[in-house]
PDB file of C-alpha atoms and ligand atoms in Angstrom:
ATOM      1  CA  MET A   1     123.788 180.804 144.087  1.00 94.00           C
ATOM      2  CA  LYS A   2     120.610 179.003 142.943  1.00 98.00           C
ATOM      3  CA  ASN A   3     119.763 176.121 140.636  1.00 98.00           C
ATOM      4  CA  PHE A   4     117.058 176.224 137.958  1.00 98.00           C
ATOM      5  CA  ILE A   5     115.877 172.652 137.538  1.00 98.00           C
ATOM      6  CA  ASN A   6     112.142 172.356 137.861  1.00 98.00           C
ATOM      7  CA  LEU A   7     109.478 175.063 137.822  1.00 98.00           C
ATOM      8  CA  LYS A   8     107.415 173.297 140.439  1.00 97.00           C
ATOM      9  CA  ASP A   9     110.195 173.945 142.971  1.00 97.00           C
ATOM     10  CA  MET A  10     110.238 177.699 142.307  1.00 98.00           C
ATOM     11  CA  THR A  11     108.278 180.333 144.190  1.00 98.00           C
ATOM     12  CA  THR A  12     105.686 182.423 142.379  1.00 98.00           C
ATOM     13  CA  LYS A  13     107.627 185.492 143.447  1.00 98.00           C
ATOM     14  CA  ASP A  14     110.863 184.290 141.832  1.00 98.00           C
ATOM     15  CA  LEU A  15     109.072 183.338 138.607  1.00 98.00           C
ATOM     16  CA  ARG A  16     107.597 186.849 138.474  1.00 98.00           C
ATOM     17  CA  ARG A  17     110.990 188.430 139.264  1.00 98.00           C
ATOM     18  CA  ILE A  18     112.547 186.566 136.322  1.00 98.00           C
ATOM     19  CA  LEU A  19     109.733 187.574 133.948  1.00 98.00           C
ATOM     20  CA  ASN A  20     109.885 191.221 135.029  1.00 98.00           C
ATOM     21  CA  ASP A  21     113.648 191.374 134.665  1.00 98.00           C
ATOM     22  CA  ALA A  22     113.420 189.868 131.167  1.00 98.00           C
ATOM     23  CA  LYS A  23     110.840 192.465 130.183  1.00 98.00           C
ATOM     24  CA  LYS A  24     113.052 195.345 131.318  1.00 97.00           C
ATOM     25  CA  ARG A  25     116.185 193.933 129.703  1.00 98.00           C
ATOM     26  CA  LYS A  26     114.460 193.189 126.403  1.00 98.00           C
ATOM     27  CA  LYS A  27     113.116 196.747 126.250  1.00 97.00           C
ATOM     28  CA  LYS A  28     116.590 198.183 126.776  1.00 97.00           C
ATOM     29  CA  ARG A  29     118.023 196.223 123.816  1.00 96.00           C
ATOM     30  CA  LYS A  30     115.781 197.704 121.142  1.00 94.00           C
ATOM     31  CA  LYS A  31     118.631 199.491 119.387  1.00 94.00           C
ATOM     32  CA  LEU A  32     121.347 196.945 120.093  1.00 97.00           C
ATOM     33  CA  SER A  33     122.726 194.293 117.723  1.00 96.00           C
ATOM     34  CA  THR A  34     122.822 190.573 118.407  1.00 96.00           C
ATOM     35  CA  LEU A  35     126.198 190.521 120.127  1.00 96.00           C
ATOM     36  CA  ASP A  36     126.152 193.964 121.751  1.00 97.00           C
ATOM     37  CA  LEU A  37     126.485 193.641 125.508  1.00 98.00           C
ATOM     38  CA  ASP A  38     123.884 194.743 128.024  1.00 97.00           C
ATOM     39  CA  LYS A  39     125.278 197.907 129.639  1.00 96.00           C
ATOM     40  CA  ASP A  40     125.735 196.413 133.107  1.00 97.00           C
ATOM     41  CA  LYS A  41     127.516 193.225 131.831  1.00 98.00           C
ATOM     42  CA  PRO A  42     126.366 191.280 134.895  1.00 98.00           C
ATOM     43  CA  LEU A  43     128.113 188.046 133.884  1.00 98.00           C
ATOM     44  CA  LYS A  44     131.440 189.686 133.104  1.00 98.00           C
ATOM     45  CA  GLY A  45     134.287 187.293 133.890  1.00 98.00           C
ATOM     46  CA  LYS A  46     132.044 184.251 134.197  1.00 98.00           C
ATOM     47  CA  LEU A  47     132.297 181.036 132.189  1.00 98.00           C
ATOM     48  CA  ILE A  48     129.128 178.994 131.687  1.00 98.00           C
ATOM     49  CA  ILE A  49     129.507 175.402 130.523  1.00 98.00           C
ATOM     50  CA  GLN A  50     126.656 173.905 128.468  1.00 98.00           C
ATOM     51  CA  MET A  51     126.547 170.123 128.100  1.00 98.00           C
ATOM     52  CA  TYR A  52     124.264 168.228 125.719  1.00 97.00           C
ATOM     53  CA  GLU A  53     123.500 164.515 125.787  1.00 96.00           C
ATOM     54  CA  LYS A  54     120.717 165.105 123.248  1.00 96.00           C
ATOM     55  CA  PRO A  55     120.428 167.240 120.104  1.00 96.00           C
ATOM     56  CA  SER A  56     119.488 170.901 120.376  1.00 97.00           C
ATOM     57  CA  SER A  57     119.276 173.837 117.976  1.00 98.00           C
ATOM     58  CA  ARG A  58     117.383 176.570 119.833  1.00 98.00           C
ATOM     59  CA  THR A  59     118.508 175.963 123.394  1.00 98.00           C
ATOM     60  CA  ARG A  60     122.228 175.911 122.649  1.00 97.00           C
ATOM     61  CA  LEU A  61     122.147 178.927 120.326  1.00 98.00           C
ATOM     62  CA  SER A  62     119.786 181.032 122.409  1.00 98.00           C
ATOM     63  CA  PHE A  63     121.824 180.367 125.563  1.00 98.00           C
ATOM     64  CA  HIS A  64     125.010 181.237 123.698  1.00 98.00           C
ATOM     65  CA  LEU A  65     123.454 184.628 122.945  1.00 98.00           C
ATOM     66  CA  SER A  66     121.993 185.039 126.445  1.00 98.00           C
ATOM     67  CA  ILE A  67     125.406 184.512 128.021  1.00 98.00           C
ATOM     68  CA  ALA A  68     127.218 186.701 125.489  1.00 98.00           C
ATOM     69  CA  GLN A  69     124.788 189.619 125.925  1.00 98.00           C
ATOM     70  CA  LEU A  70     125.306 189.468 129.696  1.00 98.00           C
ATOM     71  CA  GLY A  71     129.062 189.769 129.134  1.00 98.00           C
ATOM     72  CA  GLY A  72     129.916 186.175 130.064  1.00 98.00           C
ATOM     73  CA  GLY A  73     131.666 183.433 128.117  1.00 98.00           C
ATOM     74  CA  SER A  74     130.257 180.044 127.194  1.00 97.00           C
ATOM     75  CA  ILE A  75     131.541 176.723 126.021  1.00 97.00           C
ATOM     76  CA  THR A  76     129.309 173.960 124.672  1.00 97.00           C
ATOM     77  CA  ILE A  77     130.327 170.341 125.068  1.00 95.00           C
ATOM     78  CA  LYS A  78     128.796 167.042 124.094  1.00 93.00           C
ATOM     79  CA  ALA A  79     128.599 164.457 126.840  1.00 90.00           C
ATOM     80  CA  ASN A  80     130.418 161.844 124.744  1.00 90.00           C
ATOM     81  CA  GLU A  81     133.445 164.122 124.489  1.00 91.00           C
ATOM     82  CA  LEU A  82     134.013 163.848 128.266  1.00 93.00           C
ATOM     83  CA  HIS A  83     135.580 161.047 130.281  1.00 94.00           C
ATOM     84  CA  LEU A  84     132.246 160.912 132.141  1.00 92.00           C
ATOM     85  CA  GLY A  85     130.322 160.171 128.958  1.00 84.00           C
ATOM     86  CA  LYS A  86     132.740 157.388 128.062  1.00 87.00           C
ATOM     87  CA  GLY A  87     132.549 155.887 131.546  1.00 87.00           C
ATOM     88  CA  GLY A  88     136.152 156.788 132.471  1.00 92.00           C
ATOM     89  CA  GLU A  89     135.426 159.240 135.295  1.00 96.00           C
ATOM     90  CA  THR A  90     132.817 159.521 138.011  1.00 97.00           C
ATOM     91  CA  LEU A  91     130.087 162.117 138.026  1.00 97.00           C
ATOM     92  CA  ALA A  92     131.420 163.455 141.337  1.00 97.00           C
ATOM     93  CA  ASP A  93     134.919 164.066 139.935  1.00 97.00           C
ATOM     94  CA  THR A  94     133.477 165.574 136.751  1.00 97.00           C
ATOM     95  CA  ALA A  95     131.321 167.911 138.831  1.00 98.00           C
ATOM     96  CA  LYS A  96     134.387 168.966 140.830  1.00 98.00           C
ATOM     97  CA  ILE A  97     136.255 169.782 137.605  1.00 97.00           C
ATOM     98  CA  LEU A  98     133.280 171.672 136.139  1.00 98.00           C
ATOM     99  CA  SER A  99     133.070 173.691 139.355  1.00 98.00           C
ATOM    100  CA  THR A 100     136.818 174.398 139.212  1.00 98.00           C
ATOM    101  CA  TYR A 101     136.866 175.796 135.682  1.00 98.00           C
ATOM    102  CA  GLY A 102     133.337 177.103 135.275  1.00 98.00           C
ATOM    103  CA  ASP A 103     130.958 179.430 137.080  1.00 98.00           C
ATOM    104  CA  GLY A 104     127.734 177.795 135.899  1.00 98.00           C
ATOM    105  CA  PHE A 105     126.738 174.460 134.370  1.00 98.00           C
ATOM    106  CA  MET A 106     123.802 173.565 132.148  1.00 98.00           C
ATOM    107  CA  LEU A 107     122.695 170.110 131.140  1.00 98.00           C
ATOM    108  CA  ARG A 108     120.330 168.573 128.586  1.00 98.00           C
ATOM    109  CA  THR A 109     119.953 164.934 129.461  1.00 97.00           C
ATOM    110  CA  GLY A 110     117.831 161.797 129.256  1.00 96.00           C
ATOM    111  CA  SER A 111     118.093 161.338 133.015  1.00 97.00           C
ATOM    112  CA  ASP A 112     116.431 163.448 135.705  1.00 98.00           C
ATOM    113  CA  LYS A 113     118.577 161.636 138.244  1.00 98.00           C
ATOM    114  CA  LYS A 114     121.733 162.874 136.555  1.00 98.00           C
ATOM    115  CA  ILE A 115     120.626 166.476 137.016  1.00 98.00           C
ATOM    116  CA  GLU A 116     119.884 165.753 140.658  1.00 98.00           C
ATOM    117  CA  ASP A 117     123.266 164.028 141.131  1.00 98.00           C
ATOM    118  CA  PHE A 118     125.092 166.928 139.478  1.00 98.00           C
ATOM    119  CA  SER A 119     123.215 169.414 141.650  1.00 98.00           C
ATOM    120  CA  LYS A 120     124.471 167.573 144.748  1.00 98.00           C
ATOM    121  CA  ASN A 121     128.084 167.483 143.574  1.00 98.00           C
ATOM    122  CA  LEU A 122     128.531 170.895 141.926  1.00 98.00           C
ATOM    123  CA  THR A 123     129.456 174.031 143.817  1.00 98.00           C
ATOM    124  CA  ILE A 124     128.198 176.194 140.930  1.00 98.00           C
ATOM    125  CA  PRO A 125     124.576 176.672 139.741  1.00 98.00           C
ATOM    126  CA  ILE A 126     123.011 174.112 137.405  1.00 98.00           C
ATOM    127  CA  ILE A 127     120.290 174.843 134.827  1.00 98.00           C
ATOM    128  CA  ASN A 128     118.091 172.129 133.330  1.00 98.00           C
ATOM    129  CA  LEU A 129     118.196 172.440 129.529  1.00 98.00           C
ATOM    130  CA  LEU A 130     115.543 169.695 129.083  1.00 98.00           C
ATOM    131  CA  SER A 131     115.109 166.421 130.886  1.00 98.00           C
ATOM    132  CA  PRO A 132     112.498 163.664 130.551  1.00 97.00           C
ATOM    133  CA  SER A 133     110.320 165.361 133.169  1.00 96.00           C
ATOM    134  CA  SER A 134     110.757 169.036 132.469  1.00 98.00           C
ATOM    135  CA  HIS A 135     111.770 171.836 130.102  1.00 98.00           C
ATOM    136  CA  PRO A 136     111.713 174.830 132.441  1.00 98.00           C
ATOM    137  CA  CYS A 137     113.626 177.367 130.302  1.00 98.00           C
ATOM    138  CA  GLN A 138     111.250 176.768 127.404  1.00 98.00           C
ATOM    139  CA  VAL A 139     108.076 177.148 129.399  1.00 98.00           C
ATOM    140  CA  LEU A 140     109.048 180.183 131.442  1.00 98.00           C
ATOM    141  CA  SER A 141     110.043 181.846 128.197  1.00 98.00           C
ATOM    142  CA  ASP A 142     106.698 180.845 126.659  1.00 98.00           C
ATOM    143  CA  ILE A 143     104.814 182.482 129.535  1.00 98.00           C
ATOM    144  CA  PHE A 144     106.765 185.645 128.759  1.00 98.00           C
ATOM    145  CA  THR A 145     105.767 185.405 125.071  1.00 98.00           C
ATOM    146  CA  VAL A 146     102.093 184.911 125.930  1.00 98.00           C
ATOM    147  CA  GLU A 147     102.024 187.947 128.245  1.00 98.00           C
ATOM    148  CA  GLU A 148     104.004 190.034 125.761  1.00 98.00           C
ATOM    149  CA  ILE A 149     101.559 189.313 122.935  1.00 98.00           C
ATOM    150  CA  LYS A 150      98.368 189.376 124.969  1.00 98.00           C
ATOM    151  CA  LYS A 151      99.468 192.347 127.090  1.00 98.00           C
ATOM    152  CA  LYS A 152      97.896 190.878 130.196  1.00 97.00           C
ATOM    153  CA  PRO A 153      98.849 188.474 132.981  1.00 98.00           C
ATOM    154  CA  ILE A 154      98.507 184.844 131.996  1.00 98.00           C
ATOM    155  CA  SER A 155      96.099 184.362 134.915  1.00 98.00           C
ATOM    156  CA  LYS A 156      93.502 186.233 132.840  1.00 98.00           C
ATOM    157  CA  LEU A 157      93.823 183.895 129.842  1.00 98.00           C
ATOM    158  CA  ASN A 158      92.626 180.462 128.782  1.00 98.00           C
ATOM    159  CA  ILE A 159      95.574 178.279 127.907  1.00 98.00           C
ATOM    160  CA  CYS A 160      95.172 175.053 125.965  1.00 98.00           C
ATOM    161  CA  TRP A 161      97.633 172.250 125.340  1.00 98.00           C
ATOM    162  CA  ILE A 162      96.869 169.699 122.632  1.00 98.00           C
ATOM    163  CA  GLY A 163      99.262 166.764 122.637  1.00 97.00           C
ATOM    164  CA  ASP A 164     101.345 164.406 124.673  1.00 96.00           C
ATOM    165  CA  CYS A 165     101.850 164.650 128.399  1.00 96.00           C
ATOM    166  CA  ASN A 166     105.568 165.315 128.084  1.00 97.00           C
ATOM    167  CA  ASN A 167     108.290 167.415 129.705  1.00 97.00           C
ATOM    168  CA  VAL A 168     106.975 170.676 128.207  1.00 98.00           C
ATOM    169  CA  LEU A 169     103.435 170.001 129.437  1.00 98.00           C
ATOM    170  CA  ASN A 170     104.778 169.087 132.890  1.00 98.00           C
ATOM    171  CA  SER A 171     106.471 172.457 133.101  1.00 98.00           C
ATOM    172  CA  LEU A 172     103.344 174.172 131.806  1.00 98.00           C
ATOM    173  CA  ILE A 173     101.293 172.426 134.476  1.00 98.00           C
ATOM    174  CA  ALA A 174     103.787 173.590 137.114  1.00 98.00           C
ATOM    175  CA  THR A 175     103.446 177.212 135.971  1.00 98.00           C
ATOM    176  CA  SER A 176      99.655 176.944 135.767  1.00 98.00           C
ATOM    177  CA  VAL A 177      99.737 176.160 139.479  1.00 98.00           C
ATOM    178  CA  LYS A 178     102.328 178.795 140.396  1.00 98.00           C
ATOM    179  CA  LEU A 179     100.891 181.583 138.220  1.00 98.00           C
ATOM    180  CA  LYS A 180      97.279 180.469 138.561  1.00 98.00           C
ATOM    181  CA  PHE A 181      96.031 180.211 134.999  1.00 98.00           C
ATOM    182  CA  ASN A 182      93.358 178.049 133.453  1.00 98.00           C
ATOM    183  CA  LEU A 183      94.846 175.082 131.591  1.00 98.00           C
ATOM    184  CA  ASN A 184      92.897 172.728 129.329  1.00 98.00           C
ATOM    185  CA  VAL A 185      94.670 169.641 128.037  1.00 98.00           C
ATOM    186  CA  GLY A 186      93.462 167.699 124.992  1.00 98.00           C
ATOM    187  CA  CYS A 187      94.984 164.217 124.691  1.00 98.00           C
ATOM    188  CA  PRO A 188      94.012 160.568 124.190  1.00 97.00           C
ATOM    189  CA  LYS A 189      92.962 158.671 127.318  1.00 95.00           C
ATOM    190  CA  ASN A 190      96.173 156.632 127.582  1.00 94.00           C
ATOM    191  CA  TYR A 191      98.368 159.707 127.421  1.00 95.00           C
ATOM    192  CA  ARG A 192      96.922 161.741 130.267  1.00 95.00           C
ATOM    193  CA  PRO A 193      99.204 163.330 132.882  1.00 95.00           C
ATOM    194  CA  PRO A 194     100.189 160.699 135.451  1.00 94.00           C
ATOM    195  CA  LYS A 195      98.491 160.490 138.839  1.00 95.00           C
ATOM    196  CA  PHE A 196     101.435 161.927 140.771  1.00 95.00           C
ATOM    197  CA  VAL A 197     101.298 165.078 138.616  1.00 96.00           C
ATOM    198  CA  MET A 198      97.534 165.457 139.116  1.00 97.00           C
ATOM    199  CA  ASP A 199      97.959 164.782 142.853  1.00 97.00           C
ATOM    200  CA  TRP A 200     100.555 167.563 143.054  1.00 98.00           C
ATOM    201  CA  VAL A 201      98.148 169.928 141.287  1.00 98.00           C
ATOM    202  CA  LYS A 202      95.379 168.975 143.699  1.00 98.00           C
ATOM    203  CA  LYS A 203      97.654 169.326 146.715  1.00 98.00           C
ATOM    204  CA  ASN A 204      98.294 172.873 145.588  1.00 98.00           C
ATOM    205  CA  LYS A 205      94.554 173.522 145.362  1.00 97.00           C
ATOM    206  CA  ARG A 206      94.503 173.927 141.599  1.00 98.00           C
ATOM    207  CA  ASN A 207      92.868 171.995 138.786  1.00 97.00           C
ATOM    208  CA  ILE A 208      93.768 171.019 135.204  1.00 97.00           C
ATOM    209  CA  ASN A 209      90.942 170.232 132.778  1.00 98.00           C
ATOM    210  CA  ILE A 210      91.616 167.135 130.696  1.00 98.00           C
ATOM    211  CA  PHE A 211      89.572 166.367 127.546  1.00 98.00           C
ATOM    212  CA  ASN A 212      89.622 163.497 125.091  1.00 97.00           C
ATOM    213  CA  ASP A 213      87.990 165.692 122.489  1.00 98.00           C
ATOM    214  CA  PRO A 214      90.554 168.271 121.273  1.00 98.00           C
ATOM    215  CA  LYS A 215      87.806 170.694 120.215  1.00 98.00           C
ATOM    216  CA  LYS A 216      86.402 170.737 123.738  1.00 98.00           C
ATOM    217  CA  ALA A 217      89.890 171.428 125.079  1.00 98.00           C
ATOM    218  CA  ALA A 218      90.464 174.254 122.599  1.00 98.00           C
ATOM    219  CA  LYS A 219      87.085 175.932 123.017  1.00 98.00           C
ATOM    220  CA  ASN A 220      87.534 179.635 123.879  1.00 98.00           C
ATOM    221  CA  ALA A 221      91.290 179.274 124.214  1.00 98.00           C
ATOM    222  CA  ASP A 222      93.452 182.400 124.004  1.00 98.00           C
ATOM    223  CA  VAL A 223      96.565 180.326 123.379  1.00 98.00           C
ATOM    224  CA  VAL A 224      96.952 176.871 121.849  1.00 98.00           C
ATOM    225  CA  PHE A 225     100.217 175.078 122.579  1.00 98.00           C
ATOM    226  CA  SER A 226     101.427 171.940 120.902  1.00 98.00           C
ATOM    227  CA  ASP A 227     104.606 169.855 120.725  1.00 98.00           C
ATOM    228  CA  LYS A 228     105.955 166.829 118.900  1.00 96.00           C
ATOM    229  CA  VAL A 229     104.089 163.625 119.660  1.00 96.00           C
ATOM    230  CA  VAL A 230     107.360 161.722 120.133  1.00 95.00           C
ATOM    231  CA  SER A 231     109.903 163.387 122.427  1.00 95.00           C
ATOM    232  CA  LEU A 232     113.685 163.004 122.498  1.00 94.00           C
ATOM    233  CA  ASN A 233     113.542 160.774 125.551  1.00 91.00           C
ATOM    234  CA  ASP A 234     110.553 158.654 124.498  1.00 93.00           C
ATOM    235  CA  LYS A 235     111.189 154.942 124.502  1.00 90.00           C
ATOM    236  CA  VAL A 236     107.922 153.982 122.838  1.00 89.00           C
ATOM    237  CA  ASN A 237     106.573 152.474 119.658  1.00 92.00           C
ATOM    238  CA  LYS A 238     106.761 155.705 117.692  1.00 93.00           C
ATOM    239  CA  LEU A 239     104.455 154.680 114.852  1.00 93.00           C
ATOM    240  CA  LYS A 240     101.758 153.549 117.275  1.00 94.00           C
ATOM    241  CA  LYS A 241     102.025 156.748 119.301  1.00 95.00           C
ATOM    242  CA  ILE A 242     101.753 158.939 116.203  1.00 95.00           C
ATOM    243  CA  LYS A 243      98.681 156.940 115.150  1.00 95.00           C
ATOM    244  CA  ASP A 244      97.139 157.320 118.613  1.00 96.00           C
ATOM    245  CA  PHE A 245      97.411 161.113 118.205  1.00 97.00           C
ATOM    246  CA  LYS A 246      96.040 161.323 114.674  1.00 96.00           C
ATOM    247  CA  ASN A 247      92.858 163.115 115.807  1.00 97.00           C
ATOM    248  CA  TYR A 248      94.822 165.660 117.840  1.00 98.00           C
ATOM    249  CA  ARG A 249      96.322 167.616 114.965  1.00 97.00           C
ATOM    250  CA  ILE A 250      96.131 171.410 115.158  1.00 98.00           C
ATOM    251  CA  THR A 251      94.266 172.445 112.033  1.00 98.00           C
ATOM    252  CA  PRO A 252      92.336 175.589 110.999  1.00 98.00           C
ATOM    253  CA  SER A 253      89.121 173.781 111.936  1.00 98.00           C
ATOM    254  CA  LEU A 254      90.424 173.270 115.496  1.00 98.00           C
ATOM    255  CA  MET A 255      91.618 176.886 115.720  1.00 98.00           C
ATOM    256  CA  LYS A 256      88.083 177.992 114.733  1.00 98.00           C
ATOM    257  CA  VAL A 257      86.697 177.034 118.150  1.00 98.00           C
ATOM    258  CA  THR A 258      89.252 179.221 119.973  1.00 98.00           C
ATOM    259  CA  ARG A 259      88.802 182.916 120.775  1.00 98.00           C
ATOM    260  CA  PRO A 260      89.000 185.337 117.802  1.00 95.00           C
ATOM    261  CA  GLN A 261      92.434 186.763 118.731  1.00 97.00           C
ATOM    262  CA  SER A 262      93.918 183.425 119.768  1.00 98.00           C
ATOM    263  CA  ILE A 263      97.526 182.514 119.015  1.00 98.00           C
ATOM    264  CA  PHE A 264      99.370 179.280 118.307  1.00 98.00           C
ATOM    265  CA  LEU A 265     102.675 178.427 120.000  1.00 98.00           C
ATOM    266  CA  HIS A 266     105.063 175.503 119.555  1.00 98.00           C
ATOM    267  CA  CYS A 267     108.479 175.021 121.168  1.00 98.00           C
ATOM    268  CA  LEU A 268     109.879 173.347 118.031  1.00 98.00           C
ATOM    269  CA  PRO A 269     111.102 171.188 116.412  1.00 98.00           C
ATOM    270  CA  ARG A 270     107.729 170.294 114.913  1.00 97.00           C
ATOM    271  CA  GLY A 271     106.365 167.083 113.475  1.00 95.00           C
ATOM    272  CA  ASN A 272     103.023 166.322 111.903  1.00 93.00           C
ATOM    273  CA  GLU A 273     100.991 167.468 114.944  1.00 97.00           C
ATOM    274  CA  VAL A 274     100.263 170.859 113.396  1.00 98.00           C
ATOM    275  CA  SER A 275      99.143 171.603 109.856  1.00 98.00           C
ATOM    276  CA  GLU A 276     101.363 173.782 107.695  1.00 98.00           C
ATOM    277  CA  ASP A 277      98.669 176.455 107.362  1.00 98.00           C
ATOM    278  CA  VAL A 278      98.338 176.872 111.122  1.00 98.00           C
ATOM    279  CA  PHE A 279     102.079 176.708 111.759  1.00 98.00           C
ATOM    280  CA  LEU A 280     102.797 179.353 109.126  1.00 97.00           C
ATOM    281  CA  GLY A 281      99.463 181.131 109.511  1.00 98.00           C
ATOM    282  CA  LYS A 282      98.650 184.503 111.010  1.00 97.00           C
ATOM    283  CA  GLN A 283      97.833 183.142 114.459  1.00 98.00           C
ATOM    284  CA  SER A 284     101.227 181.497 114.787  1.00 98.00           C
ATOM    285  CA  ARG A 285     103.856 183.290 116.907  1.00 98.00           C
ATOM    286  CA  VAL A 286     106.448 180.531 116.930  1.00 98.00           C
ATOM    287  CA  TRP A 287     109.405 182.632 115.732  1.00 98.00           C
ATOM    288  CA  GLN A 288     108.787 185.360 118.312  1.00 98.00           C
ATOM    289  CA  GLN A 289     108.492 182.544 120.844  1.00 98.00           C
ATOM    290  CA  ALA A 290     111.890 181.127 119.824  1.00 98.00           C
ATOM    291  CA  LEU A 291     113.574 184.541 119.979  1.00 98.00           C
ATOM    292  CA  ASN A 292     112.240 185.264 123.452  1.00 98.00           C
ATOM    293  CA  ARG A 293     114.235 182.317 124.775  1.00 98.00           C
ATOM    294  CA  VAL A 294     117.293 184.582 124.578  1.00 98.00           C
ATOM    295  CA  HIS A 295     115.725 187.277 126.747  1.00 98.00           C
ATOM    296  CA  VAL A 296     114.149 185.099 129.408  1.00 98.00           C
ATOM    297  CA  GLN A 297     117.183 182.838 129.768  1.00 98.00           C
ATOM    298  CA  LYS A 298     119.300 185.884 130.561  1.00 98.00           C
ATOM    299  CA  SER A 299     117.079 186.542 133.556  1.00 98.00           C
ATOM    300  CA  ILE A 300     117.151 182.853 134.503  1.00 98.00           C
ATOM    301  CA  LEU A 301     120.948 183.078 134.590  1.00 98.00           C
ATOM    302  CA  LEU A 302     120.784 186.214 136.704  1.00 98.00           C
ATOM    303  CA  TYR A 303     118.380 184.474 139.082  1.00 98.00           C
ATOM    304  CA  CYS A 304     120.967 181.693 139.502  1.00 98.00           C
ATOM    305  CA  PHE A 305     123.710 184.212 140.263  1.00 98.00           C
ATOM    306  CA  ASN A 306     121.526 186.298 142.620  1.00 97.00           C
ATOM    307  CA  LYS A 307     121.797 189.231 140.219  1.00 97.00           C
ATOM    308  CA  LEU A 308     118.169 189.925 139.383  1.00 96.00           C
ATOM    309  CA  ARG A 309     117.341 193.610 139.768  1.00 85.00           C
TER     310      ARG A 309
HETATM  311  N1   CP B 401     112.619 174.064 121.847  1.00 53.82           N
HETATM  312  C1   CP B 401     113.832 173.566 122.056  1.00 53.82           C
HETATM  313  O1   CP B 401     114.273 173.351 123.190  1.00 53.82           O
HETATM  314  O2   CP B 401     114.536 173.362 120.909  1.00 53.82           O
HETATM  315  P1   CP B 401     115.897 172.601 120.776  1.00 53.82           P
HETATM  316  O3   CP B 401     115.647 171.151 121.029  1.00 53.82           O
HETATM  317  O4   CP B 401     116.330 172.867 119.362  1.00 53.82           O
HETATM  318  O5   CP B 401     116.880 173.150 121.769  1.00 53.82           O
HETATM  319  N1  NVA B 402     109.019 167.424 124.174  1.00 53.82           N
HETATM  320  C1  NVA B 402     110.124 167.664 123.295  1.00 53.82           C
HETATM  321  C2  NVA B 402     110.609 169.063 123.417  1.00 53.82           C
HETATM  322  C3  NVA B 402     111.689 169.431 122.452  1.00 53.82           C
HETATM  323  C4  NVA B 402     112.217 170.807 122.645  1.00 53.82           C
HETATM  324  C5  NVA B 402     111.231 166.677 123.581  1.00 53.82           C
HETATM  325  O1  NVA B 402     111.510 166.414 124.749  1.00 53.82           O
HETATM  326  O2  NVA B 402     111.814 166.173 122.623  1.00 53.82           O
END
C-alpha cells in the first residue's frame, strides 16, 4: 500500500510507471463507453472514500469514473457531514473508521497538516485531491496530456507557467525536477516561489527560470500553463492580487512569442487570467486535459494498491 500526497516525494521511476500504465489503459478503452469496466477490474471489491472540504467539479467526477472503470466502488462525502467536521470526533477515530469501512481514502483540504495526520492514522492509502501546497493528481495528469499531444518526453520540451506560485505550480516544479524538463515561470516579483521551494530545486541540482516579464517567460515555449490568480485556499486581498497580475494575462499577443505548435493548458476553473480567444482558441487543449484526469488517476490508484503492471 502506498500514499499519493506530494510529487516531490515520489521517485522518477514510479512517476514514469504511472504515466506508462495510463497510456496503455487509455489505449485499451478506445471502443468502451464511459462506465464500461477495464477487463482486468483491478479494484473489484474495493471501496474508495472521497472527502471534500472544498468545492470540486472535475476531481470528484473524474475520480468517480476512474474508480468505476477499475471495477471499484466510491462514495463522496463532504467534511461537514462527518462528526470530525463538526468537531465531535477526533481525526484518529475518524481515520480508524475510514480504514474499517473503506479500502482507500482521498482528501481535498485547506490543511496540509490534516493530510499528514490522516496518513499517520489510516491503515489504507490516502490520495491528496488538492491541498494548499500541492495538486499532484492534476499535474501528473497534465504531464500525460503534454506528452500525448506533443508525442515526445516532456524533458524535450519548454514548459512555461504564467501566474501565481500556487499548489499547481508547486507540483509542476516538483515534476520538472523529477522528470527533468525546462520550466520558465512568469509572475510578479512578490509572488515568486518561496525560498524553501527554490532551495529544494537547487538541492536536487535543477533550476527554474523566473521572469517578471511574461513575454520573456513564454518565449519559445511548447506549452503555456496558467491557473486562477486566487486559489481556493488563498487568504489574501483578492482584488489587490488580481490587480497585481493584470499584466500576466494569457492573450494572443503573449502566445505569439511561443513556438509555432505551442499549446495552452489550464486546470480549470478559470478566471480572468486567460482571454476568451486563447481559452477557446485552436492552441487550447483544456478539455482533453480535463478528460485525461480519468485515465491518469486510474493509474495513480493502482500505484497506491501496488497493482501497476
Ligand atoms: N482542476 C480541478 O481540480 O478542478 P476541480 O476543482 O473542479 O476539481
Ligand atoms: N490553484 C487552484 C487550483 C484549482 C483546481 C486552487 O487551489 O484553487
